[in-house]
Each structure stands twice: as structure tokens, then as C-alpha cells.
PDB file of N, CA and C in Angstrom:
ATOM      1  N   UNK A  18     -41.501   7.086-146.923  1.00 97.00           N
ATOM      2  CA  UNK A  18     -40.882   5.918-147.506  1.00 97.00           C
ATOM      3  C   UNK A  18     -41.911   4.802-147.531  1.00 97.00           C
ATOM      4  N   UNK A  19     -41.980   4.098-148.646  1.00 98.00           N
ATOM      5  CA  UNK A  19     -42.926   2.997-148.799  1.00 98.00           C
ATOM      6  C   UNK A  19     -42.211   1.816-149.449  1.00 98.00           C
ATOM      7  N   UNK A  20     -42.275   0.672-148.808  1.00 98.00           N
ATOM      8  CA  UNK A  20     -41.660  -0.557-149.303  1.00 98.00           C
ATOM      9  C   UNK A  20     -42.704  -1.368-150.057  1.00 98.00           C
ATOM     10  N   UNK A  21     -42.426  -1.688-151.310  1.00 98.00           N
ATOM     11  CA  UNK A  21     -43.410  -2.344-152.172  1.00 98.00           C
ATOM     12  C   UNK A  21     -43.322  -3.873-152.096  1.00 98.00           C
ATOM     13  N   UNK A  22     -43.356  -4.409-150.881  1.00 97.00           N
ATOM     14  CA  UNK A  22     -43.229  -5.858-150.711  1.00 97.00           C
ATOM     15  C   UNK A  22     -44.008  -6.312-149.479  1.00 97.00           C
ATOM     16  N   UNK A  23     -44.370  -7.602-149.445  1.00 97.00           N
ATOM     17  CA  UNK A  23     -45.175  -8.136-148.346  1.00 97.00           C
ATOM     18  C   UNK A  23     -44.410  -9.089-147.435  1.00 97.00           C
ATOM     19  N   UNK A  24     -43.113  -9.240-147.670  1.00 97.00           N
ATOM     20  CA  UNK A  24     -42.339 -10.126-146.801  1.00 97.00           C
ATOM     21  C   UNK A  24     -41.059  -9.440-146.303  1.00 97.00           C
ATOM     22  N   UNK A  25     -41.104  -8.126-146.248  1.00 98.00           N
ATOM     23  CA  UNK A  25     -40.030  -7.312-145.685  1.00 98.00           C
ATOM     24  C   UNK A  25     -40.704  -6.130-144.993  1.00 98.00           C
ATOM     25  N   UNK A  26     -39.934  -5.324-144.279  1.00 98.00           N
ATOM     26  CA  UNK A  26     -40.540  -4.197-143.576  1.00 98.00           C
ATOM     27  C   UNK A  26     -39.539  -3.061-143.413  1.00 98.00           C
ATOM     28  N   UNK A  27     -40.068  -1.914-143.021  1.00 98.00           N
ATOM     29  CA  UNK A  27     -39.262  -0.739-142.690  1.00 98.00           C
ATOM     30  C   UNK A  27     -39.477  -0.410-141.220  1.00 98.00           C
ATOM     31  N   UNK A  28     -38.437   0.068-140.580  1.00 97.00           N
ATOM     32  CA  UNK A  28     -38.566   0.475-139.179  1.00 97.00           C
ATOM     33  C   UNK A  28     -37.520   1.539-138.878  1.00 97.00           C
ATOM     34  N   UNK A  29     -37.778   2.293-137.837  1.00 97.00           N
ATOM     35  CA  UNK A  29     -36.829   3.267-137.327  1.00 97.00           C
ATOM     36  C   UNK A  29     -36.416   2.767-135.952  1.00 97.00           C
ATOM     37  N   UNK A  30     -35.139   2.518-135.757  1.00 95.00           N
ATOM     38  CA  UNK A  30     -34.704   1.951-134.483  1.00 95.00           C
ATOM     39  C   UNK A  30     -33.317   2.393-134.110  1.00 95.00           C
ATOM     40  N   UNK A  31     -32.882   1.912-132.955  1.00 95.00           N
ATOM     41  CA  UNK A  31     -31.542   2.215-132.478  1.00 95.00           C
ATOM     42  C   UNK A  31     -30.531   1.610-133.426  1.00 95.00           C
ATOM     43  N   UNK A  32     -29.567   2.406-133.860  1.00 91.00           N
ATOM     44  CA  UNK A  32     -28.647   1.972-134.896  1.00 91.00           C
ATOM     45  C   UNK A  32     -27.194   2.110-134.469  1.00 91.00           C
ATOM     46  N   UNK A  33     -26.947   2.187-133.176  1.00 90.00           N
ATOM     47  CA  UNK A  33     -25.573   2.363-132.713  1.00 90.00           C
ATOM     48  C   UNK A  33     -24.842   1.027-132.595  1.00 90.00           C
ATOM     49  N   UNK A  34     -25.502   0.054-131.984  1.00 92.00           N
ATOM     50  CA  UNK A  34     -24.860  -1.246-131.770  1.00 92.00           C
ATOM     51  C   UNK A  34     -25.533  -2.313-132.619  1.00 92.00           C
ATOM     52  N   UNK A  35     -24.726  -3.115-133.303  1.00 88.00           N
ATOM     53  CA  UNK A  35     -25.253  -4.177-134.169  1.00 88.00           C
ATOM     54  C   UNK A  35     -26.053  -5.210-133.386  1.00 88.00           C
ATOM     55  N   UNK A  36     -25.752  -5.402-132.115  1.00 94.00           N
ATOM     56  CA  UNK A  36     -26.472  -6.424-131.352  1.00 94.00           C
ATOM     57  C   UNK A  36     -27.943  -6.065-131.141  1.00 94.00           C
ATOM     58  N   UNK A  37     -28.308  -4.806-131.299  1.00 94.00           N
ATOM     59  CA  UNK A  37     -29.724  -4.428-131.237  1.00 94.00           C
ATOM     60  C   UNK A  37     -30.470  -5.083-132.398  1.00 94.00           C
ATOM     61  N   UNK A  38     -29.896  -5.030-133.585  1.00 92.00           N
ATOM     62  CA  UNK A  38     -30.522  -5.675-134.745  1.00 92.00           C
ATOM     63  C   UNK A  38     -30.598  -7.184-134.554  1.00 92.00           C
ATOM     64  N   UNK A  39     -29.542  -7.776-133.993  1.00 94.00           N
ATOM     65  CA  UNK A  39     -29.562  -9.216-133.709  1.00 94.00           C
ATOM     66  C   UNK A  39     -30.667  -9.565-132.715  1.00 94.00           C
ATOM     67  N   UNK A  40     -30.799  -8.763-131.661  1.00 96.00           N
ATOM     68  CA  UNK A  40     -31.838  -9.006-130.661  1.00 96.00           C
ATOM     69  C   UNK A  40     -33.232  -8.897-131.265  1.00 96.00           C
ATOM     70  N   UNK A  41     -33.436  -7.891-132.126  1.00 94.00           N
ATOM     71  CA  UNK A  41     -34.731  -7.741-132.786  1.00 94.00           C
ATOM     72  C   UNK A  41     -35.046  -8.940-133.667  1.00 94.00           C
ATOM     73  N   UNK A  42     -34.066  -9.379-134.445  1.00 94.00           N
ATOM     74  CA  UNK A  42     -34.292 -10.541-135.304  1.00 94.00           C
ATOM     75  C   UNK A  42     -34.606 -11.780-134.475  1.00 94.00           C
ATOM     76  N   UNK A  43     -33.858 -11.989-133.392  1.00 96.00           N
ATOM     77  CA  UNK A  43     -34.119 -13.141-132.524  1.00 96.00           C
ATOM     78  C   UNK A  43     -35.507 -13.072-131.900  1.00 96.00           C
ATOM     79  N   UNK A  44     -35.919 -11.876-131.480  1.00 97.00           N
ATOM     80  CA  UNK A  44     -37.247 -11.701-130.891  1.00 97.00           C
ATOM     81  C   UNK A  44     -38.342 -12.074-131.888  1.00 97.00           C
ATOM     82  N   UNK A  45     -38.281 -11.503-133.082  1.00 96.00           N
ATOM     83  CA  UNK A  45     -39.338 -11.766-134.072  1.00 96.00           C
ATOM     84  C   UNK A  45     -39.320 -13.222-134.545  1.00 96.00           C
ATOM     85  N   UNK A  46     -38.147 -13.834-134.640  1.00 96.00           N
ATOM     86  CA  UNK A  46     -38.087 -15.251-135.006  1.00 96.00           C
ATOM     87  C   UNK A  46     -38.678 -16.127-133.916  1.00 96.00           C
ATOM     88  N   UNK A  47     -38.567 -15.697-132.664  1.00 96.00           N
ATOM     89  CA  UNK A  47     -39.163 -16.446-131.551  1.00 96.00           C
ATOM     90  C   UNK A  47     -40.681 -16.270-131.533  1.00 96.00           C
ATOM     91  N   UNK A  48     -41.143 -15.040-131.709  1.00 96.00           N
ATOM     92  CA  UNK A  48     -42.579 -14.751-131.663  1.00 96.00           C
ATOM     93  C   UNK A  48     -43.312 -15.361-132.855  1.00 96.00           C
ATOM     94  N   UNK A  49     -42.694 -15.295-134.035  1.00 96.00           N
ATOM     95  CA  UNK A  49     -43.312 -15.819-135.260  1.00 96.00           C
ATOM     96  C   UNK A  49     -42.433 -16.969-135.767  1.00 96.00           C
ATOM     97  N   UNK A  50     -42.537 -18.086-135.099  1.00 94.00           N
ATOM     98  CA  UNK A  50     -41.737 -19.270-135.415  1.00 94.00           C
ATOM     99  C   UNK A  50     -42.164 -19.882-136.746  1.00 94.00           C
ATOM    100  N   UNK A  51     -41.208 -20.280-137.562  1.00 94.00           N
ATOM    101  CA  UNK A  51     -41.505 -20.859-138.877  1.00 94.00           C
ATOM    102  C   UNK A  51     -42.189 -22.219-138.801  1.00 94.00           C
ATOM    103  N   UNK A  52     -42.058 -22.898-137.690  1.00 93.00           N
ATOM    104  CA  UNK A  52     -42.539 -24.276-137.595  1.00 93.00           C
ATOM    105  C   UNK A  52     -43.933 -24.397-136.976  1.00 93.00           C
ATOM    106  N   UNK A  53     -44.745 -23.354-137.080  1.00 93.00           N
ATOM    107  CA  UNK A  53     -46.123 -23.443-136.577  1.00 93.00           C
ATOM    108  C   UNK A  53     -46.893 -24.430-137.451  1.00 93.00           C
ATOM    109  N   UNK A  54     -47.533 -25.423-136.853  1.00 93.00           N
ATOM    110  CA  UNK A  54     -48.210 -26.445-137.660  1.00 93.00           C
ATOM    111  C   UNK A  54     -49.449 -25.933-138.394  1.00 93.00           C
ATOM    112  N   UNK A  55     -49.982 -24.787-137.990  1.00 95.00           N
ATOM    113  CA  UNK A  55     -51.205 -24.283-138.612  1.00 95.00           C
ATOM    114  C   UNK A  55     -50.959 -23.390-139.819  1.00 95.00           C
ATOM    115  N   UNK A  56     -49.697 -23.079-140.164  1.00 95.00           N
ATOM    116  CA  UNK A  56     -49.427 -22.299-141.367  1.00 95.00           C
ATOM    117  C   UNK A  56     -49.708 -23.158-142.599  1.00 95.00           C
ATOM    118  N   UNK A  57     -50.576 -22.662-143.457  1.00 95.00           N
ATOM    119  CA  UNK A  57     -50.882 -23.380-144.701  1.00 95.00           C
ATOM    120  C   UNK A  57     -50.311 -22.670-145.921  1.00 95.00           C
ATOM    121  N   UNK A  58     -49.965 -21.407-145.780  1.00 95.00           N
ATOM    122  CA  UNK A  58     -49.387 -20.629-146.885  1.00 95.00           C
ATOM    123  C   UNK A  58     -47.872 -20.887-146.901  1.00 95.00           C
ATOM    124  N   UNK A  59     -47.487 -22.017-147.467  1.00 92.00           N
ATOM    125  CA  UNK A  59     -46.083 -22.426-147.453  1.00 92.00           C
ATOM    126  C   UNK A  59     -45.557 -22.776-148.842  1.00 92.00           C
ATOM    127  N   UNK A  60     -46.272 -22.369-149.878  1.00 91.00           N
ATOM    128  CA  UNK A  60     -45.894 -22.719-151.248  1.00 91.00           C
ATOM    129  C   UNK A  60     -44.464 -22.294-151.572  1.00 91.00           C
ATOM    130  N   UNK A  61     -44.052 -21.121-151.095  1.00 93.00           N
ATOM    131  CA  UNK A  61     -42.704 -20.613-151.378  1.00 93.00           C
ATOM    132  C   UNK A  61     -41.699 -20.984-150.292  1.00 93.00           C
ATOM    133  N   UNK A  62     -42.101 -21.808-149.348  1.00 95.00           N
ATOM    134  CA  UNK A  62     -41.205 -22.235-148.272  1.00 95.00           C
ATOM    135  C   UNK A  62     -41.796 -21.959-146.905  1.00 95.00           C
ATOM    136  N   UNK A  63     -41.226 -22.601-145.896  1.00 95.00           N
ATOM    137  CA  UNK A  63     -41.784 -22.455-144.548  1.00 95.00           C
ATOM    138  C   UNK A  63     -41.548 -21.068-143.952  1.00 95.00           C
ATOM    139  N   UNK A  64     -40.683 -20.263-144.571  1.00 96.00           N
ATOM    140  CA  UNK A  64     -40.450 -18.901-144.085  1.00 96.00           C
ATOM    141  C   UNK A  64     -41.419 -17.888-144.696  1.00 96.00           C
ATOM    142  N   UNK A  65     -42.279 -18.334-145.626  1.00 96.00           N
ATOM    143  CA  UNK A  65     -43.137 -17.400-146.366  1.00 96.00           C
ATOM    144  C   UNK A  65     -44.198 -16.744-145.468  1.00 96.00           C
ATOM    145  N   UNK A  66     -45.035 -17.522-144.832  1.00 97.00           N
ATOM    146  CA  UNK A  66     -46.095 -16.945-143.992  1.00 97.00           C
ATOM    147  C   UNK A  66     -45.525 -16.174-142.811  1.00 97.00           C
ATOM    148  N   UNK A  67     -44.505 -16.687-142.113  1.00 97.00           N
ATOM    149  CA  UNK A  67     -43.908 -15.881-141.042  1.00 97.00           C
ATOM    150  C   UNK A  67     -43.386 -14.531-141.549  1.00 97.00           C
ATOM    151  N   UNK A  68     -42.857 -14.496-142.775  1.00 97.00           N
ATOM    152  CA  UNK A  68     -42.369 -13.234-143.334  1.00 97.00           C
ATOM    153  C   UNK A  68     -43.509 -12.242-143.528  1.00 97.00           C
ATOM    154  N   UNK A  69     -44.658 -12.722-143.989  1.00 97.00           N
ATOM    155  CA  UNK A  69     -45.816 -11.837-144.157  1.00 97.00           C
ATOM    156  C   UNK A  69     -46.288 -11.299-142.809  1.00 97.00           C
ATOM    157  N   UNK A  70     -46.309 -12.148-141.801  1.00 98.00           N
ATOM    158  CA  UNK A  70     -46.753 -11.717-140.466  1.00 98.00           C
ATOM    159  C   UNK A  70     -45.806 -10.666-139.898  1.00 98.00           C
ATOM    160  N   UNK A  71     -44.512 -10.904-140.012  1.00 98.00           N
ATOM    161  CA  UNK A  71     -43.529  -9.927-139.506  1.00 98.00           C
ATOM    162  C   UNK A  71     -43.657  -8.599-140.238  1.00 98.00           C
ATOM    163  N   UNK A  72     -43.898  -8.661-141.544  1.00 98.00           N
ATOM    164  CA  UNK A  72     -44.081  -7.435-142.322  1.00 98.00           C
ATOM    165  C   UNK A  72     -45.308  -6.664-141.831  1.00 98.00           C
ATOM    166  N   UNK A  73     -46.388  -7.387-141.566  1.00 98.00           N
ATOM    167  CA  UNK A  73     -47.601  -6.735-141.044  1.00 98.00           C
ATOM    168  C   UNK A  73     -47.356  -6.135-139.660  1.00 98.00           C
ATOM    169  N   UNK A  74     -46.614  -6.823-138.831  1.00 97.00           N
ATOM    170  CA  UNK A  74     -46.342  -6.335-137.475  1.00 97.00           C
ATOM    171  C   UNK A  74     -45.472  -5.081-137.476  1.00 97.00           C
ATOM    172  N   UNK A  75     -44.478  -5.042-138.340  1.00 97.00           N
ATOM    173  CA  UNK A  75     -43.523  -3.936-138.338  1.00 97.00           C
ATOM    174  C   UNK A  75     -43.917  -2.802-139.272  1.00 97.00           C
ATOM    175  N   UNK A  76     -44.601  -3.133-140.363  1.00 98.00           N
ATOM    176  CA  UNK A  76     -45.054  -2.103-141.286  1.00 98.00           C
ATOM    177  C   UNK A  76     -44.137  -1.927-142.486  1.00 98.00           C
ATOM    178  N   UNK A  77     -44.667  -1.282-143.497  1.00 98.00           N
ATOM    179  CA  UNK A  77     -43.926  -1.087-144.751  1.00 98.00           C
ATOM    180  C   UNK A  77     -43.759   0.387-145.109  1.00 98.00           C
ATOM    181  N   UNK A  78     -44.058   1.284-144.177  1.00 98.00           N
ATOM    182  CA  UNK A  78     -43.894   2.706-144.498  1.00 98.00           C
ATOM    183  C   UNK A  78     -43.394   3.483-143.288  1.00 98.00           C
ATOM    184  N   UNK A  79     -42.696   4.566-143.579  1.00 98.00           N
ATOM    185  CA  UNK A  79     -42.201   5.489-142.562  1.00 98.00           C
ATOM    186  C   UNK A  79     -42.438   6.914-143.034  1.00 98.00           C
ATOM    187  N   UNK A  80     -42.758   7.779-142.104  1.00 97.00           N
ATOM    188  CA  UNK A  80     -42.808   9.215-142.360  1.00 97.00           C
ATOM    189  C   UNK A  80     -41.684   9.836-141.543  1.00 97.00           C
ATOM    190  N   UNK A  81     -40.776  10.506-142.219  1.00 96.00           N
ATOM    191  CA  UNK A  81     -39.576  11.033-141.562  1.00 96.00           C
ATOM    192  C   UNK A  81     -39.418  12.517-141.841  1.00 96.00           C
ATOM    193  N   UNK A  82     -38.954  13.275-140.844  1.00 95.00           N
ATOM    194  CA  UNK A  82     -38.764  14.712-141.059  1.00 95.00           C
ATOM    195  C   UNK A  82     -37.461  15.016-141.803  1.00 95.00           C
ATOM    196  N   UNK A  83     -37.539  16.007-142.657  1.00 93.00           N
ATOM    197  CA  UNK A  83     -36.359  16.540-143.334  1.00 93.00           C
ATOM    198  C   UNK A  83     -36.283  18.017-142.973  1.00 93.00           C
ATOM    199  N   UNK A  84     -35.163  18.424-142.417  1.00 93.00           N
ATOM    200  CA  UNK A  84     -34.969  19.808-142.001  1.00 93.00           C
ATOM    201  C   UNK A  84     -33.737  20.360-142.704  1.00 93.00           C
ATOM    202  N   UNK A  85     -33.913  21.463-143.400  1.00 92.00           N
ATOM    203  CA  UNK A  85     -32.827  22.100-144.144  1.00 92.00           C
ATOM    204  C   UNK A  85     -32.131  21.104-145.065  1.00 92.00           C
ATOM    205  N   UNK A  86     -32.931  20.242-145.714  1.00 89.00           N
ATOM    206  CA  UNK A  86     -32.410  19.315-146.697  1.00 89.00           C
ATOM    207  C   UNK A  86     -31.777  18.045-146.153  1.00 89.00           C
ATOM    208  N   UNK A  87     -31.849  17.822-144.837  1.00 92.00           N
ATOM    209  CA  UNK A  87     -31.236  16.632-144.232  1.00 92.00           C
ATOM    210  C   UNK A  87     -32.253  15.898-143.372  1.00 92.00           C
ATOM    211  N   UNK A  88     -32.106  14.551-143.324  1.00 94.00           N
ATOM    212  CA  UNK A  88     -32.946  13.785-142.417  1.00 94.00           C
ATOM    213  C   UNK A  88     -32.749  14.282-140.995  1.00 94.00           C
ATOM    214  N   UNK A  89     -33.836  14.467-140.271  1.00 96.00           N
ATOM    215  CA  UNK A  89     -33.781  14.992-138.917  1.00 96.00           C
ATOM    216  C   UNK A  89     -34.108  13.858-137.942  1.00 96.00           C
ATOM    217  N   UNK A  90     -33.158  12.936-137.789  1.00 96.00           N
ATOM    218  CA  UNK A  90     -33.342  11.789-136.903  1.00 96.00           C
ATOM    219  C   UNK A  90     -32.627  12.014-135.580  1.00 96.00           C
ATOM    220  N   UNK A  91     -33.014  11.213-134.585  1.00 96.00           N
ATOM    221  CA  UNK A  91     -32.347  11.257-133.294  1.00 96.00           C
ATOM    222  C   UNK A  91     -30.924  10.726-133.408  1.00 96.00           C
ATOM    223  N   UNK A  92     -30.136  10.996-132.398  1.00 94.00           N
ATOM    224  CA  UNK A  92     -28.718  10.640-132.398  1.00 94.00           C
ATOM    225  C   UNK A  92     -28.464   9.182-132.739  1.00 94.00           C
ATOM    226  N   UNK A  93     -29.242   8.273-132.158  1.00 95.00           N
ATOM    227  CA  UNK A  93     -28.979   6.847-132.331  1.00 95.00           C
ATOM    228  C   UNK A  93     -29.947   6.188-133.310  1.00 95.00           C
ATOM    229  N   UNK A  94     -30.802   6.959-133.944  1.00 96.00           N
ATOM    230  CA  UNK A  94     -31.809   6.364-134.818  1.00 96.00           C
ATOM    231  C   UNK A  94     -31.249   6.049-136.203  1.00 96.00           C
ATOM    232  N   UNK A  95     -31.741   4.931-136.741  1.00 96.00           N
ATOM    233  CA  UNK A  95     -31.385   4.535-138.090  1.00 96.00           C
ATOM    234  C   UNK A  95     -32.581   3.878-138.753  1.00 96.00           C
ATOM    235  N   UNK A  96     -32.599   3.899-140.068  1.00 96.00           N
ATOM    236  CA  UNK A  96     -33.683   3.292-140.840  1.00 96.00           C
ATOM    237  C   UNK A  96     -33.301   1.849-141.135  1.00 96.00           C
ATOM    238  N   UNK A  97     -34.195   0.930-140.785  1.00 96.00           N
ATOM    239  CA  UNK A  97     -33.969  -0.491-141.050  1.00 96.00           C
ATOM    240  C   UNK A  97     -34.828  -0.936-142.226  1.00 96.00           C
ATOM    241  N   UNK A  98     -34.216  -1.617-143.161  1.00 96.00           N
ATOM    242  CA  UNK A  98     -34.944  -2.394-144.159  1.00 96.00           C
ATOM    243  C   UNK A  98     -34.802  -3.833-143.689  1.00 96.00           C
ATOM    244  N   UNK A  99     -35.875  -4.396-143.176  1.00 96.00           N
ATOM    245  CA  UNK A  99     -35.855  -5.731-142.583  1.00 96.00           C
ATOM    246  C   UNK A  99     -36.288  -6.771-143.604  1.00 96.00           C
ATOM    247  N   UNK A 100     -35.410  -7.699-143.880  1.00 96.00           N
ATOM    248  CA  UNK A 100     -35.727  -8.814-144.774  1.00 96.00           C
ATOM    249  C   UNK A 100     -36.211  -9.976-143.912  1.00 96.00           C
ATOM    250  N   UNK A 101     -37.437 -10.448-144.179  1.00 96.00           N
ATOM    251  CA  UNK A 101     -38.005 -11.512-143.352  1.00 96.00           C
ATOM    252  C   UNK A 101     -37.972 -12.882-144.022  1.00 96.00           C
ATOM    253  N   UNK A 102     -37.508 -12.955-145.249  1.00 96.00           N
ATOM    254  CA  UNK A 102     -37.340 -14.245-145.923  1.00 96.00           C
ATOM    255  C   UNK A 102     -35.907 -14.735-145.703  1.00 96.00           C
ATOM    256  N   UNK A 103     -35.720 -16.049-145.725  1.00 93.00           N
ATOM    257  CA  UNK A 103     -34.375 -16.601-145.587  1.00 93.00           C
ATOM    258  C   UNK A 103     -33.501 -16.205-146.770  1.00 93.00           C
ATOM    259  N   UNK A 104     -34.105 -16.126-147.959  1.00 92.00           N
ATOM    260  CA  UNK A 104     -33.374 -15.741-149.166  1.00 92.00           C
ATOM    261  C   UNK A 104     -34.199 -14.711-149.941  1.00 92.00           C
ATOM    262  N   UNK A 105     -34.297 -13.532-149.396  1.00 91.00           N
ATOM    263  CA  UNK A 105     -35.092 -12.488-150.034  1.00 91.00           C
ATOM    264  C   UNK A 105     -34.455 -11.981-151.314  1.00 91.00           C
ATOM    265  N   UNK A 106     -35.283 -11.480-152.188  1.00 91.00           N
ATOM    266  CA  UNK A 106     -34.800 -10.928-153.446  1.00 91.00           C
ATOM    267  C   UNK A 106     -34.535  -9.440-153.327  1.00 91.00           C
ATOM    268  N   UNK A 107     -34.471  -8.781-154.470  1.00 95.00           N
ATOM    269  CA  UNK A 107     -34.268  -7.337-154.456  1.00 95.00           C
ATOM    270  C   UNK A 107     -35.525  -6.668-153.909  1.00 95.00           C
ATOM    271  N   UNK A 108     -35.371  -5.501-153.345  1.00 97.00           N
ATOM    272  CA  UNK A 108     -36.478  -4.757-152.740  1.00 97.00           C
ATOM    273  C   UNK A 108     -36.523  -3.359-153.331  1.00 97.00           C
ATOM    274  N   UNK A 109     -37.732  -2.823-153.442  1.00 97.00           N
ATOM    275  CA  UNK A 109     -37.921  -1.496-154.021  1.00 97.00           C
ATOM    276  C   UNK A 109     -38.633  -0.598-153.013  1.00 97.00           C
ATOM    277  N   UNK A 110     -38.079   0.591-152.813  1.00 98.00           N
ATOM    278  CA  UNK A 110     -38.662   1.580-151.911  1.00 98.00           C
ATOM    279  C   UNK A 110     -39.053   2.806-152.719  1.00 98.00           C
ATOM    280  N   UNK A 111     -40.257   3.315-152.474  1.00 98.00           N
ATOM    281  CA  UNK A 111     -40.722   4.550-153.094  1.00 98.00           C
ATOM    282  C   UNK A 111     -40.568   5.672-152.078  1.00 98.00           C
ATOM    283  N   UNK A 112     -39.956   6.762-152.505  1.00 96.00           N
ATOM    284  CA  UNK A 112     -39.753   7.924-151.629  1.00 96.00           C
ATOM    285  C   UNK A 112     -40.606   9.074-152.151  1.00 96.00           C
ATOM    286  N   UNK A 113     -41.381   9.677-151.274  1.00 95.00           N
ATOM    287  CA  UNK A 113     -42.160  10.852-151.608  1.00 95.00           C
ATOM    288  C   UNK A 113     -41.734  11.957-150.656  1.00 95.00           C
ATOM    289  N   UNK A 114     -41.284  13.071-151.198  1.00 91.00           N
ATOM    290  CA  UNK A 114     -40.860  14.200-150.374  1.00 91.00           C
ATOM    291  C   UNK A 114     -41.859  15.329-150.589  1.00 91.00           C
ATOM    292  N   UNK A 115     -42.394  15.824-149.471  1.00 86.00           N
ATOM    293  CA  UNK A 115     -43.345  16.930-149.523  1.00 86.00           C
ATOM    294  C   UNK A 115     -42.757  18.111-148.741  1.00 86.00           C
ATOM    295  N   UNK A 116     -43.030  19.278-149.155  1.00 76.00           N
ATOM    296  CA  UNK A 116     -42.501  20.414-148.428  1.00 76.00           C
ATOM    297  C   UNK A 116     -43.036  21.729-148.997  1.00 76.00           C
ATOM    298  N   UNK A 117     -42.558  22.758-148.366  1.00 65.00           N
ATOM    299  CA  UNK A 117     -42.970  24.087-148.762  1.00 65.00           C
ATOM    300  C   UNK A 117     -41.933  24.727-149.637  1.00 65.00           C
TER     301      UNK A 117
END
């Protein structure tokens, strides 16, 4: 899976409880605060540069196993499409499946 954007990310994480996603968002918002005085890339808003940093930290691609035609994930694992902008637009993901 490949996400064709620089202000969003893909991740594989625990997907059982919604508060895990809330905790992750709170963590990244704390680590990459929008109000850093040294951010100069703010043309699209104060959330722009922090969104790029979060995307770089989390990544934009995943390699996932498919077994007998089904995703082979762990019991609690889920795929996250993380939007790092306050008002993100549509997102496009490219899927490449390889196999025998």
C-alpha cells in the first residue's frame, strides 16, 4: 500500500479500542506542536509543516501479507489512514499485489 500524499500517513496498529487512536493523535500533536516558532513552511496554515513531519515519522507505505486471498493480520491489528491536516482533502492509495 502506498499513500500518494505528504501530509497524511499509513500505519498498522491496535484497532480494538478507539481510545488507542485518540492516544496516538494526542501523542503526535504533543511531539509535533503546531505552534513551534521556527516553522517557516506555513503558507497553507500552521498545521502544514507539522503534517509533513508526522507523515515522515509514520510513513506512507505498508507491506502486508495476503494468505489464501485474505489479509493476514493479527487479531487486534488494523490499517490506519492518518490525516495530519486539520482539514485534509481526499486521499489516494495505490495497492500493488504480488504473488505466485
